[in-house]
Structures are given as structure tokens and as C-alpha cells.
Coordinates of C-alpha atoms in Angstrom, one line a residue:
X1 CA 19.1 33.7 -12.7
X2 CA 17.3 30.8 -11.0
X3 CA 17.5 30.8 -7.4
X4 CA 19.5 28.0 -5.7
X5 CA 18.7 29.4 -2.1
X6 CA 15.1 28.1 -2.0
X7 CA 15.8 24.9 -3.3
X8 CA 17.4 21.9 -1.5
X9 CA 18.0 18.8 -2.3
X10 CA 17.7 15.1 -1.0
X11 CA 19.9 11.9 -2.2
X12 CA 18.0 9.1 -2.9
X13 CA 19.3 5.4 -3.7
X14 CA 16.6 5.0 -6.0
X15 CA 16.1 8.3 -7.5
X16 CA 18.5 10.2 -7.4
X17 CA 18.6 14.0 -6.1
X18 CA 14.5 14.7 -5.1
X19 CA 14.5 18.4 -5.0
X20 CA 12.5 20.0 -2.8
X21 CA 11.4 23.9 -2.0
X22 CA 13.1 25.6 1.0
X23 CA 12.2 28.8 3.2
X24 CA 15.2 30.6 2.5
X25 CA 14.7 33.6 0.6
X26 CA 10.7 33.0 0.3
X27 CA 7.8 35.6 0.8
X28 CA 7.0 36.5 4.4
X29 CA 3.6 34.0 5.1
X30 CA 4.7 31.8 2.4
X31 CA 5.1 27.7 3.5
X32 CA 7.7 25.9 1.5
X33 CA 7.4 22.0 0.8
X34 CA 10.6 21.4 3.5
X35 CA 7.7 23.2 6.1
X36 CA 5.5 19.8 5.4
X37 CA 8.1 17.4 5.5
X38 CA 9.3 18.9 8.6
X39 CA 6.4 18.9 10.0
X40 CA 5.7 16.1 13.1
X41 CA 3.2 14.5 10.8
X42 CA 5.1 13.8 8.5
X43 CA 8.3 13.4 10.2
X44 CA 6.8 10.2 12.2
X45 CA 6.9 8.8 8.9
X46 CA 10.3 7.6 9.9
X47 CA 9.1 6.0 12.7
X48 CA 7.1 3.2 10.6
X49 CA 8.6 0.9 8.5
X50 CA 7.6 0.6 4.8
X51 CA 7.1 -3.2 5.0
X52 CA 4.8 -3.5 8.1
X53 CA 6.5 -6.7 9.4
X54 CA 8.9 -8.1 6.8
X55 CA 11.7 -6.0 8.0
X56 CA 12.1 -9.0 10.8
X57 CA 12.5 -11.2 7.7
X58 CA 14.8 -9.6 5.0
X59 CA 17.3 -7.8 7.4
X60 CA 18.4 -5.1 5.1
X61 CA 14.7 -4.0 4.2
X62 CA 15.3 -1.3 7.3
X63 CA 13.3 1.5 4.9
X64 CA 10.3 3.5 6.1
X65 CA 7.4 5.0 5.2
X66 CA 9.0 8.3 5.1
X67 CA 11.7 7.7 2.2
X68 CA 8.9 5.7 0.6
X69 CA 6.5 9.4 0.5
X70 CA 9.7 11.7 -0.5
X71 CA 9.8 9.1 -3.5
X72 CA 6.3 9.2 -4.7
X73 CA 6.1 13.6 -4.2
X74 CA 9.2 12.9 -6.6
X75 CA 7.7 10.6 -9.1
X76 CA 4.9 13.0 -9.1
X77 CA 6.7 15.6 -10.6
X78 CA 8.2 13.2 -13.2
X79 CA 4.2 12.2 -13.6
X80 CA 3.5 15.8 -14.2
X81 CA 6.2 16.2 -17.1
X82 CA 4.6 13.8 -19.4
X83 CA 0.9 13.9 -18.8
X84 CA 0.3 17.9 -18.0
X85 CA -0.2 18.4 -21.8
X86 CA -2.4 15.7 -22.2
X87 CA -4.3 16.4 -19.5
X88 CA -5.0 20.2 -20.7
X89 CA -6.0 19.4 -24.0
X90 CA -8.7 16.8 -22.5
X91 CA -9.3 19.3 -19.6
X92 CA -9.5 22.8 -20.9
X93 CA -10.5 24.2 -17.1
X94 CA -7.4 22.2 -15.6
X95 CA -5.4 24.6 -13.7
X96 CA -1.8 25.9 -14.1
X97 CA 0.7 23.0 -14.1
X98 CA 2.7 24.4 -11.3
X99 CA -1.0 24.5 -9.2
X100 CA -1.2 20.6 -10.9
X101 CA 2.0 19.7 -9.9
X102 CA 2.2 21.3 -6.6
X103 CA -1.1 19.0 -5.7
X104 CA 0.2 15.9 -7.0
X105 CA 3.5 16.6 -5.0
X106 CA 1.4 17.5 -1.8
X107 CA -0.6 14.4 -2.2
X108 CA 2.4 12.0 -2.4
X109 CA 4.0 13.4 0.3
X110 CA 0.8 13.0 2.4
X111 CA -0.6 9.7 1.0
X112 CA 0.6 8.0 4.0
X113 CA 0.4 10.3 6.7
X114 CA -2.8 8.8 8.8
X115 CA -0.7 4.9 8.4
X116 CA -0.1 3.8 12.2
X117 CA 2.0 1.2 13.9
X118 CA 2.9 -1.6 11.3
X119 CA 1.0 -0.1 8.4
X120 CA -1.8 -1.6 6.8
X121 CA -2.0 -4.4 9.8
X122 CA -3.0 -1.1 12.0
X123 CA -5.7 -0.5 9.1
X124 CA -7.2 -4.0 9.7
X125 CA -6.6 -4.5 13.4
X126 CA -7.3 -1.1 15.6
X127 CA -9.0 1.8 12.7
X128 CA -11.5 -0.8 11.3
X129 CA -12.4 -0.5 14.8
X130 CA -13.9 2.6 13.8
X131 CA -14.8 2.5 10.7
X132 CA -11.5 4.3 9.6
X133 CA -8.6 3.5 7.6
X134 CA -5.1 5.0 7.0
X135 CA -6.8 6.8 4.2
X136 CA -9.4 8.4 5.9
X137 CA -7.1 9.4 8.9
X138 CA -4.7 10.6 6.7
X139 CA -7.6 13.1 4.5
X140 CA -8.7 14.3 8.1
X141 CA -5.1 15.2 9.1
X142 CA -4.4 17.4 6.0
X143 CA -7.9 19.4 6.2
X144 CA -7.9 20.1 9.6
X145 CA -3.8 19.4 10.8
X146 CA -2.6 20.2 7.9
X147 CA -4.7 22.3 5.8
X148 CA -3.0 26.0 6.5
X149 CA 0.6 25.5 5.8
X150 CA -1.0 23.4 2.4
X151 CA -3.0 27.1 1.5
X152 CA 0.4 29.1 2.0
X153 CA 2.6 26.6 -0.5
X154 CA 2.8 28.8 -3.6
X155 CA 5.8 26.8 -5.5
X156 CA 7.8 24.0 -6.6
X157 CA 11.0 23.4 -7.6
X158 CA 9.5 23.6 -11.6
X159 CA 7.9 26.8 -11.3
X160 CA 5.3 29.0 -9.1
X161 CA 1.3 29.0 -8.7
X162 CA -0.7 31.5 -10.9
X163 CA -1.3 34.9 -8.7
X164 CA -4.9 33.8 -8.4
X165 CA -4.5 30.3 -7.4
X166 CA -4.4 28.5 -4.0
X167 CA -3.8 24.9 -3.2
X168 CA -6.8 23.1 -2.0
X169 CA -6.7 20.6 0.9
X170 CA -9.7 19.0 0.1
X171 CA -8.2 17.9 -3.1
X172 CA -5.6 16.8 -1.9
X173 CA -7.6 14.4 0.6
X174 CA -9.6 13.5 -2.6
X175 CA -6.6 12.6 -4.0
X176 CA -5.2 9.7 -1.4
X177 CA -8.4 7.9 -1.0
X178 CA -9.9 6.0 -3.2
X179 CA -13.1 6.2 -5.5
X180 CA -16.1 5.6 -3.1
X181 CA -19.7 6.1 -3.7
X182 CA -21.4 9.6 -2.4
X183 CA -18.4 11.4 -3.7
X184 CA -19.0 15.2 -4.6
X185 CA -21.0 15.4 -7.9
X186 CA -19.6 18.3 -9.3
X187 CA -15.9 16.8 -8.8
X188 CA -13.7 18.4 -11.5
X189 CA -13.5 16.1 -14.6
X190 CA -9.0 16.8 -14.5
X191 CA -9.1 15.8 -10.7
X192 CA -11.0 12.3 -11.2
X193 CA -8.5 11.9 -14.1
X194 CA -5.4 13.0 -11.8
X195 CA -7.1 10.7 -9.4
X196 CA -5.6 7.7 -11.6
X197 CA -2.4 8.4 -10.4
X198 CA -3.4 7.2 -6.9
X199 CA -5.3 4.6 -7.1
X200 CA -5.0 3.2 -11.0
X201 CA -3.2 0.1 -12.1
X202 CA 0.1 2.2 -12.0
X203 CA 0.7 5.1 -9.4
X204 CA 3.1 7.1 -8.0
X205 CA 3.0 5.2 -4.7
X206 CA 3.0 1.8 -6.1
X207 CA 5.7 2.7 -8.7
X208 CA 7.8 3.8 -6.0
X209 CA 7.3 0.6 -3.6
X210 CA 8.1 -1.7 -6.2
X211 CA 11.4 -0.4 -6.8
X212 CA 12.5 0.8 -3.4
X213 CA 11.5 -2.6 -2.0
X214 CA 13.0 -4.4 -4.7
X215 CA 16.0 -2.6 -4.1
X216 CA 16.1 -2.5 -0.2
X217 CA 14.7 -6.2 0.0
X218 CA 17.4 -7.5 -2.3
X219 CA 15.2 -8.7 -4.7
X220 CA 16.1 -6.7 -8.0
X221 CA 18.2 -3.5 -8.2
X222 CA 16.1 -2.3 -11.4
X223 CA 12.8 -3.9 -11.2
X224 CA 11.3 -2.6 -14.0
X225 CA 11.1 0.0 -16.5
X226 CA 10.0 3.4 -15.0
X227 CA 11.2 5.4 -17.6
X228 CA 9.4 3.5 -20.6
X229 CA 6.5 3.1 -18.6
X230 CA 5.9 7.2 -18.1
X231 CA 7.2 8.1 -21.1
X232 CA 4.4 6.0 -22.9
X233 CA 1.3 7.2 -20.6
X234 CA -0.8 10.2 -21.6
X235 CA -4.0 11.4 -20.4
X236 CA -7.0 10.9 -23.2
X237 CA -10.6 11.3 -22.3
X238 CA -11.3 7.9 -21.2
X239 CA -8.6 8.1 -18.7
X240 CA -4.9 7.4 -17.8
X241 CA -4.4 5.5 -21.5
X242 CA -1.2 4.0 -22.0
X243 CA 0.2 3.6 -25.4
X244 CA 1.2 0.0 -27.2
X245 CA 4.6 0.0 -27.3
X246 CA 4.8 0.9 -23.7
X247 CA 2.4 -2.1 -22.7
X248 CA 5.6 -4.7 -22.8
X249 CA 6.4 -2.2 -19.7
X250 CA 3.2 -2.3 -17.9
X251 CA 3.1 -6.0 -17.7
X252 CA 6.9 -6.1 -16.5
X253 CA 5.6 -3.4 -13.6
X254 CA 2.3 -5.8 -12.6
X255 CA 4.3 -8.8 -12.9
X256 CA 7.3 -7.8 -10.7
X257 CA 4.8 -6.6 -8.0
X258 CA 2.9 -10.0 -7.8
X259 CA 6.2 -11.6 -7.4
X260 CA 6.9 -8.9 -4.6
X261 CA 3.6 -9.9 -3.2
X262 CA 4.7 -13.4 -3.3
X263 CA 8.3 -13.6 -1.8
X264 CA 8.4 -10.4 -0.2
X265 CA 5.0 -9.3 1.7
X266 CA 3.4 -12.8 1.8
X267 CA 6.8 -14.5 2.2
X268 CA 5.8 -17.8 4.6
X269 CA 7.7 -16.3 7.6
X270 CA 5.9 -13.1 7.4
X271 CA 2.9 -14.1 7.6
X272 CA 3.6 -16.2 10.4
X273 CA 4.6 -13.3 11.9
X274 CA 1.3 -11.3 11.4
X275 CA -0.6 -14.5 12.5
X276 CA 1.3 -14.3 15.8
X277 CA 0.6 -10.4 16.2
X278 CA -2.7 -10.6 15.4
X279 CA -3.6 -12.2 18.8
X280 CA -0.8 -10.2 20.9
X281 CA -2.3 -7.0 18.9
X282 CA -5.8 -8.1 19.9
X283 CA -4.9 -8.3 23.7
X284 CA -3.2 -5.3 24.0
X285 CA -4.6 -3.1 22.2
X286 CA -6.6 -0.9 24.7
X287 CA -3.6 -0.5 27.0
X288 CA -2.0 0.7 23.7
X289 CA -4.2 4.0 22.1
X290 CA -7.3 5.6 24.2
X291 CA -9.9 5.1 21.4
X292 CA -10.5 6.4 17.9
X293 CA -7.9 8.4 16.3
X294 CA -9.9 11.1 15.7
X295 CA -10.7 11.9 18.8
X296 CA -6.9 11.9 20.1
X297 CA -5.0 13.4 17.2
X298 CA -2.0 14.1 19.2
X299 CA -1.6 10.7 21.1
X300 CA -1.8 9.5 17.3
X301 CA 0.9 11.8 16.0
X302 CA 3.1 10.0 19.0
X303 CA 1.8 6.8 17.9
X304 CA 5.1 5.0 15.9
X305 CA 6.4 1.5 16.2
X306 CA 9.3 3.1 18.0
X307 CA 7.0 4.3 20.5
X308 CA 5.3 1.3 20.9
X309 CA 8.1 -1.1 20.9
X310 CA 9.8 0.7 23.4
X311 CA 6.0 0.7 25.3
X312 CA 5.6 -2.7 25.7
X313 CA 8.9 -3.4 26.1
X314 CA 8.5 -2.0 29.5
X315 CA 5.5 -3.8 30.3
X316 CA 7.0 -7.1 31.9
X317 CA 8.6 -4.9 35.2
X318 CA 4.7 -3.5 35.5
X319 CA 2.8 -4.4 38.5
X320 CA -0.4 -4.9 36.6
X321 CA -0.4 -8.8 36.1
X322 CA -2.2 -8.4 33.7
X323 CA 0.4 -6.0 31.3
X324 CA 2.9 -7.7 32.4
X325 CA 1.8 -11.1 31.5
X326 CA 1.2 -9.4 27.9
X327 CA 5.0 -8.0 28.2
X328 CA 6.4 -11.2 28.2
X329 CA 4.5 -12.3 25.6
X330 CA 5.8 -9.2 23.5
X331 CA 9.4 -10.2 24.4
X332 CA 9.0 -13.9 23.0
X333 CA 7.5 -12.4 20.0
X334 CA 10.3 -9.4 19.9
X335 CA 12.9 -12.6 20.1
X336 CA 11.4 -14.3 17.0
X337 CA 9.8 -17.1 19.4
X338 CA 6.8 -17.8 16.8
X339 CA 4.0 -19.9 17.4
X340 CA 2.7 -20.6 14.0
X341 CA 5.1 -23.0 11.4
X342 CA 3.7 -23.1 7.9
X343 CA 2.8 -26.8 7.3
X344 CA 1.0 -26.7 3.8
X345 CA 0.9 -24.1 1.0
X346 CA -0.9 -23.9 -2.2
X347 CA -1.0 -21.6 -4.6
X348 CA -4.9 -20.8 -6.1
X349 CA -4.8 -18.9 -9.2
X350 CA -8.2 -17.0 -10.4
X351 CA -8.9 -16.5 -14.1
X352 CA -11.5 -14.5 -16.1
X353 CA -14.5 -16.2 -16.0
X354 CA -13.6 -18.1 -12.7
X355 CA -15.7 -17.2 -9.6
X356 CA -13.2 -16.2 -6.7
X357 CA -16.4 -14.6 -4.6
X358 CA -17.7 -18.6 -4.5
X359 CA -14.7 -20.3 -4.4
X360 CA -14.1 -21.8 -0.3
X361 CA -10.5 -20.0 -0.4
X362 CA -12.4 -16.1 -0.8
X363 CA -12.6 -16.3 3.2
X364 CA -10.9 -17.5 6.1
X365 CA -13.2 -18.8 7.6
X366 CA -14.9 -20.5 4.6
X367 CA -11.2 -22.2 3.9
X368 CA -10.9 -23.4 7.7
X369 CA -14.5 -24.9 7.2
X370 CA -13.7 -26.6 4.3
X371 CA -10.4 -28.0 5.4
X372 CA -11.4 -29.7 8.6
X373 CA -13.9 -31.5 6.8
X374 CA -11.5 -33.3 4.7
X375 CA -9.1 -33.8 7.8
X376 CA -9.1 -37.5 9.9
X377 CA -11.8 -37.2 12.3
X378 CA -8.9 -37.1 15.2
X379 CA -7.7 -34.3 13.7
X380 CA -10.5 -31.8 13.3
X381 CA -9.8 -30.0 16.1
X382 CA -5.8 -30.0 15.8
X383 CA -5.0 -26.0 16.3
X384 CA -4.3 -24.2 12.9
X385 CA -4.5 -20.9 11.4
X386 CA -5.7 -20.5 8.1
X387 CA -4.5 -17.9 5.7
X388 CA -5.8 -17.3 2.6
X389 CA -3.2 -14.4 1.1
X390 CA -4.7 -12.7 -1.6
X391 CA -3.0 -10.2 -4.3
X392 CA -5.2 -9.0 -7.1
X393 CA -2.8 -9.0 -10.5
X394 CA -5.3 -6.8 -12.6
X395 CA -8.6 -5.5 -11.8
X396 CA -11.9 -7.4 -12.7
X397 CA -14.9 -5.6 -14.0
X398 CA -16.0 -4.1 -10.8
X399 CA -12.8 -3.0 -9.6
X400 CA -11.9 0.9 -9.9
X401 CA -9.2 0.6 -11.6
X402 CA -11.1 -0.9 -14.3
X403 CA -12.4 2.3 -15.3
X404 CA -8.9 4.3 -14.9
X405 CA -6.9 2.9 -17.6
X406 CA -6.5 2.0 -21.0
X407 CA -4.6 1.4 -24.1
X408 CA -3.7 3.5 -27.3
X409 CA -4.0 1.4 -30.2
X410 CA -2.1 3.2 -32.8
X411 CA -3.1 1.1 -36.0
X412 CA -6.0 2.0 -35.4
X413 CA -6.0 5.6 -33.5
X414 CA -8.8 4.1 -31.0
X415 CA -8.7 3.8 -27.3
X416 CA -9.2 0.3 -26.2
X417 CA -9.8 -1.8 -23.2
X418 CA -6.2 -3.3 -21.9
X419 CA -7.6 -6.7 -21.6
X420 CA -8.4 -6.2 -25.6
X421 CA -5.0 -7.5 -25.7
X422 CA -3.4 -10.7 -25.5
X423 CA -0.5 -9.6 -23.6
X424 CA -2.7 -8.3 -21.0
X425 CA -5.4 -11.0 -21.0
X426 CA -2.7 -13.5 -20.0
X427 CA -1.8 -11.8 -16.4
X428 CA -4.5 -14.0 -13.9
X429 CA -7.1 -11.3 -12.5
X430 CA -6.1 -12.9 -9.0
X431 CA -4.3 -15.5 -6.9
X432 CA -4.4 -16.4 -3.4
X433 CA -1.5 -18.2 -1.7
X434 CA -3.4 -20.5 0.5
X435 CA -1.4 -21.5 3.6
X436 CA -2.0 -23.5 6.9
X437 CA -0.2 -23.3 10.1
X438 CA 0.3 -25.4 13.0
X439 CA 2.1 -25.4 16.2
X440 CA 4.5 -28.1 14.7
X441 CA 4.9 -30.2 11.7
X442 CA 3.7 -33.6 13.2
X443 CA 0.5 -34.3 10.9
X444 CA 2.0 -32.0 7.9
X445 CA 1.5 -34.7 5.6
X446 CA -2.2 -35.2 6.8
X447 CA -2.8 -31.9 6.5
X448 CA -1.4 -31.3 2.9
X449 CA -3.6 -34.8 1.8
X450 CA -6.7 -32.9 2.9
X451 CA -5.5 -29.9 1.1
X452 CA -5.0 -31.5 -2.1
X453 CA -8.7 -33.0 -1.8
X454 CA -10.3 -29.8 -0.9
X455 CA -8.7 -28.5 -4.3
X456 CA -9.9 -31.5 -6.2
X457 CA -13.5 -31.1 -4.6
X458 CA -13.2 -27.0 -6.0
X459 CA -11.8 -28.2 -9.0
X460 CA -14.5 -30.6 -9.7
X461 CA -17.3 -27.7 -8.8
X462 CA -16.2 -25.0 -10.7
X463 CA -16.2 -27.7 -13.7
X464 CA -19.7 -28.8 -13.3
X465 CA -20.7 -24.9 -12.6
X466 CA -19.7 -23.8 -15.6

């Protein structure tokens, strides 16, 4: 009879019940998967918010990054149920599927775990500090935080490790960062391929953010078709191949997440936002952490946005002038008081065969550059921020993902190339939401003339160049 006593189970609004494995009744020296999300690495998940700083934007979009990670270790599993065949007849060595499954789960759960205050902002504005990221920070907390209680995890809720097997950290930590030059040589051919599931045009963690933010944001209840969209994927050995008639599916999924891109996460107000805490971020930071991460693991496990909201929110009583000058800053920005008002926005779209690495929009600074030169002379040095928001649709040639998935072509039995077809092809490779910010909207209209010229003066290069 299957035992109900070390299983438990969590409701979710977008999945349903996530099961999960529980202590009760396990072997002595055994670590269940409620041990890990217990654990304060993970439970400071709940403490950061899924959508970094659009929560002030779209009040219901409370959601963190811990509800977000339970989601993916679930999708993981449902991952697992379509591709494990697959993946053992391309991979003859791969290991049991309850060892294949456990690692996907683990992964999922941890793929997040190194994020800081305000997410990926905290990846641009403090670890690229030190030449870290929330990836990196998060594969040096499961080897050396995390990396026992991962070795003692001998089940899930779909069946138990082989007698001989035990999970491997390191895989894991190979498993949430993405493909990078110097990697091991003599990486497992089923783990590169499993690796798709990370960091691929369709993964558990993006599959999961698109329809919990839909959902939470208001956007969509049902965003797209997560069912269709698994049941059609198989591993072959080119990679994660995805077959025809789920392809309809696919394109829905990339679609809906560029529009998330474009009202949710780069929604005007949003980034107005981030402009703002870039330079409050920037001036507090060193009364804020001690240094690298690394080197203070558990000030970083204490490290939330609770923690550092409540923080500053005590700095304007300090007797420091200096903190408590930054204090009341905080507390204009904490009251919405925003410097920055959008005053133009255009919308650059990058298709194959166009340059985006030479166009004046790839950079910030190129794009400010470029745009004071077609402003009034009195207005050259009128204060602006330039922000050239970029989401990436499908990947170019270069990009890794390029090499992770593909397309079944069943008339003809072959695997192809997705952009082979027409369906595919017609998704832009990029777009970058090009917006300028003032202090006002006096000289809105001047500003917008110059922007409409600097896209005429692009327009007119990229025809000569090609």
C-alpha cells in the first residue's frame, strides 16, 4: 500500500496540489525534500518578491520567489513524465528516473536560492560587483550550504533512488547556470541534454513565471498551453526537439512572455522605478552588505527585501548625516515620490539579418549619445535617463539556446532547425522598448521630434549597409 505518511501536499493556484516528500516515517539519516524547503535558504525565498519591483505597480502581483521555486520542482516532475523515455533511449548511461527526477526537482527548487534583494536588479547592481550572479551564488550555496542534506535525499513522491545511487550537488549547480565556456569536458551527454530544461527556449522556471505572473499580475488566468506544450516535447539526440503539431504551442508560450516583457516587467512605471533605485541603490549600498557574498554567507541568508526595507526604513532617526540623509530619500521613494516621468517611447524591433550589436539603441550610453545630438542645442544638457529595454523573443545564432532545441518534422521523420519554419521564422529575434525620461514633461514633444529622427538616421543606415 503506498504510504501517505511521507508525503504532504501543497495547494497551488496555478497548479494544483505539488506534492512533496516528508520525514515522517523515513530511514534514520535520510533528508526528505520538506528538509530543503524548510531549510533558511530556501525559506528566505518568501522574503523576495517574484517581480523585483513591479509588485509597486500591479497591486495584486504580491507572489515571491518562493511559490515561484515550489512551481518549477513541480513542473519538473511533470517534465520528467514525458521526456524520461526519450531521454534513455538517446542516453543509454542516464540514471534511474527517480535519481533523474529527484535532480530536476532539486534543481528547481534551488534555481533561485543565491537571488538577493529585488532579484535580478541585485544581479546587476551589488554581485556584478564581484563578478557574481544569482547563479553563481546560488551553485556555491548548494555545494557547500547545501550539499549534505542534497546527498541524504533518496526519494520522491514518484518513486525511490536505485540502492547504489546518490544525488550529486555538483549537478545540480550545473543544472541552474547556464552553458559557459571551461565547462567540465567529460560532462555526461543526458545532463547537457537535461540542462535544456534550464536554460532552453522553454524551461521549468520560465514555464512557471509566465503563468503565475500572468495569473497573479492579472494579465491572463491561462496564458498558454502547458499541457500541449509537454506533451509534444521529447528528448532526440540533437536535443530538447519539440514535435510539429505542438509548435502552434511553443509560439503561443514565446509570444505571451514578450507581451509579459512588455506590459508587465518593462511596464513604463516600472522602469521608472528601477531608474530611481538605481541611484538610491548605488548610494547605499555599502551601509547595506559587508562585501562579497561569498565571503559573508550568513549576513546573505538574512539578506531579504523585508530585511532591508525595514533597514533603511530606520535610517532617517540615525545620527549619521550621512544615512540619514539616504533615509529620507528611501522614504520618498518607499511613498512612490519618483523622479523620472517617461516622456518618449519607441518600440525597436530586430529581425534576422538586422544588426542589433551596431544599431545606437544596443547600449545606453550609445542611445543617450545619439539622442542629444538630434536635440536643440539648449537642450543637450536637459537631465534624462535613457533606457533601452531589451527582451530577446528567440535566440540568434550565437545564443545557447540555439543549440538546445528543435523541431520534429514528421513528413519527413527528420529533425530540423525551428526557424526552418515559417511559424517560427515570423517571431522578431529581438526588440528593445526604447524610452526617455525626464524630470517633467515640458520639452516632451522636442524630445520625441529628436527621437523620431534618430530612428530615421538608423533607418536610413541599416538601408545603405545592407
Amino acid at each position: 500500500m503506498r504510504c501517505f505518511d511521507s508525503e504532504s501536499l501543497s495547494h497551488d493556484p496555478i497548479h494544483g496540489y505539488i506534492p512533496f516528500t516528508s520525514p515522517v516515517g523515513l530511514p534514520e539519516g535520510e533528508s526528505a525534500e520538506q528538509d530543503v524547503i524548510d531549510h533558511p535558504w530556501v525559506q528566505r525565498l518568501r522574503q523576495i518578491h517574484q517581480l523585483q519591483t513591479a509588485w509597486w505597480v500591479f497591486p495584486t502581483a504580491e507572489h515571491t520567489r518562493f511559490q515561484h521555486v515550489l512551481g518549477a520542482m513541480h513542473l519538473a516532475s511533470r517534465a520528467v513524465e514525458h521526456l524520461f523515455a526519450g531521454l534513455q533511449e538517446v542516453c543509454p548511461d542516464v540514471p534511474s528516473r527517480a535519481y533523474v527526477e529527484s535532480l530536476l526537482r532539486m534543481a528547481a527548487l534551488l534555481h533561485d536560492v543565491g537571488h538577493g534583494p529585488f532579484g535580478h536588479f541585485f544581479d546587476q547592481h551589488y554581485l556584478a560587483d564581484y563578478g557574481l550572479n544569482h547563479e553563481t551564488v546560488g551553485a556555491h550555496i548548494i555545494r557547500h550550504e547545501l550539499g549534505d542534506m542534497l546527498r541524504r535525499i533518496r526519494r520522491n513522491p514518484k518513486g525511490a533512488l536505485a540502492p547504489a545511487e546518490t544525488l550529486d550537488p555538483d549537478q545540480i549547480a550545473i543544472l541552474i547556470t547556464r552553458p559557459h565556456e571551461g565547462e567540465p569536458p567529460d560532462m555526461p551527454q543526458w545532463l547537457r541534454l537535461l540542462r535544456s530544461l534550464f536554460s532552453g527556449l522553454y524551461t521549468v522556471d520560465n514555464m512557471d513565471f509566465v503563468l503565475r505572473d500572468a495569473y497573479m499580475s492579472g494579465y491572463n488566468a491561462r496564458a498558454f498551453d502547458l499541457d500541449r506544450l509537454l506533451h509534444y516535447s521529447v528528448f532526440t539526440p540533437r536535443g530538447l526537439t519539440i514535435h510539429e503539431r505542438g509548435l502552434s504551442a511553443l509560439v503561443r508560450f514565446l509570444s505571451v512572455r514578450a507581451e509579459l516583457f512588455r506590459t508587465i516587467y518593462f511596464h513604463r512605471t516600472v522602469r521608472a522605478i528601477d531608474l530611481s533605485l538605481v541611484e538610491l541603490f548605488h548610494d547605499s549600498k555599502r551601509y547595506l552588505f559587508p562585501g562579497n557574498p561569498l565571503e559573508h554567507l550568513d549576513e546573505y541568508q538574512r539578506l531579504t527585501e523585508w530585511s532591508l526595507l525595514v533597514r533603511v526604513g530606520a535610517w532617517p532617526q540615525s545620527t549619521d548625516p550621512a544615512i540619514s540623509a539616504l533615509g529620507q530619500r528611501w522614504r520618498e521613494f518607499l511613498a512612490r515620490k519618483i523622479r523620472w516621468k517617461m516622456v518618449c517611447e519607441r518600440t525597436i524591433v530586430f529581425r534576422p539579418g538586422q544588426s542589433e550589436a551596431t544599431s545606437v539603441f544596443s547600449h545606453e550610453r550609445l542611445f543617450e549619445a545619439a539622442l542629444r545630438e538630434q536635440l536643440p542645442p539648449h537642450l543637450k544638457d536637459l537631465p534624462l535617463r535613457f533606457d533601452p529595454a531589451r527582451h530577446v523573443h528567440r535566440p540568434g545564432g550565437q545564443a545557447p539556446a540555439a543549440g538546445q532545441n528543435y523541431l520534429f518534422d514528421s513528413a519527413t521523420g527528420q529533425i530540423r532547425n525551428l526557424d526552418d519554419r515559417e511559424m517560427f521564422r515570423q517571431l522578431p529575434v529581438s526588440y528593445r522598448i526604447c524610452r526617455i525620461y525626464a524630470e517633467d514633461h515640458r520639452y516632451q514633444r522636442e524630445v520625441a521630434a529628436a527621437m523620431d529622427r534618430l530612428i530615421g538616421a538608423s533607418e536610413a543606415d541599416d538601408a545603405t549597409n545592407m
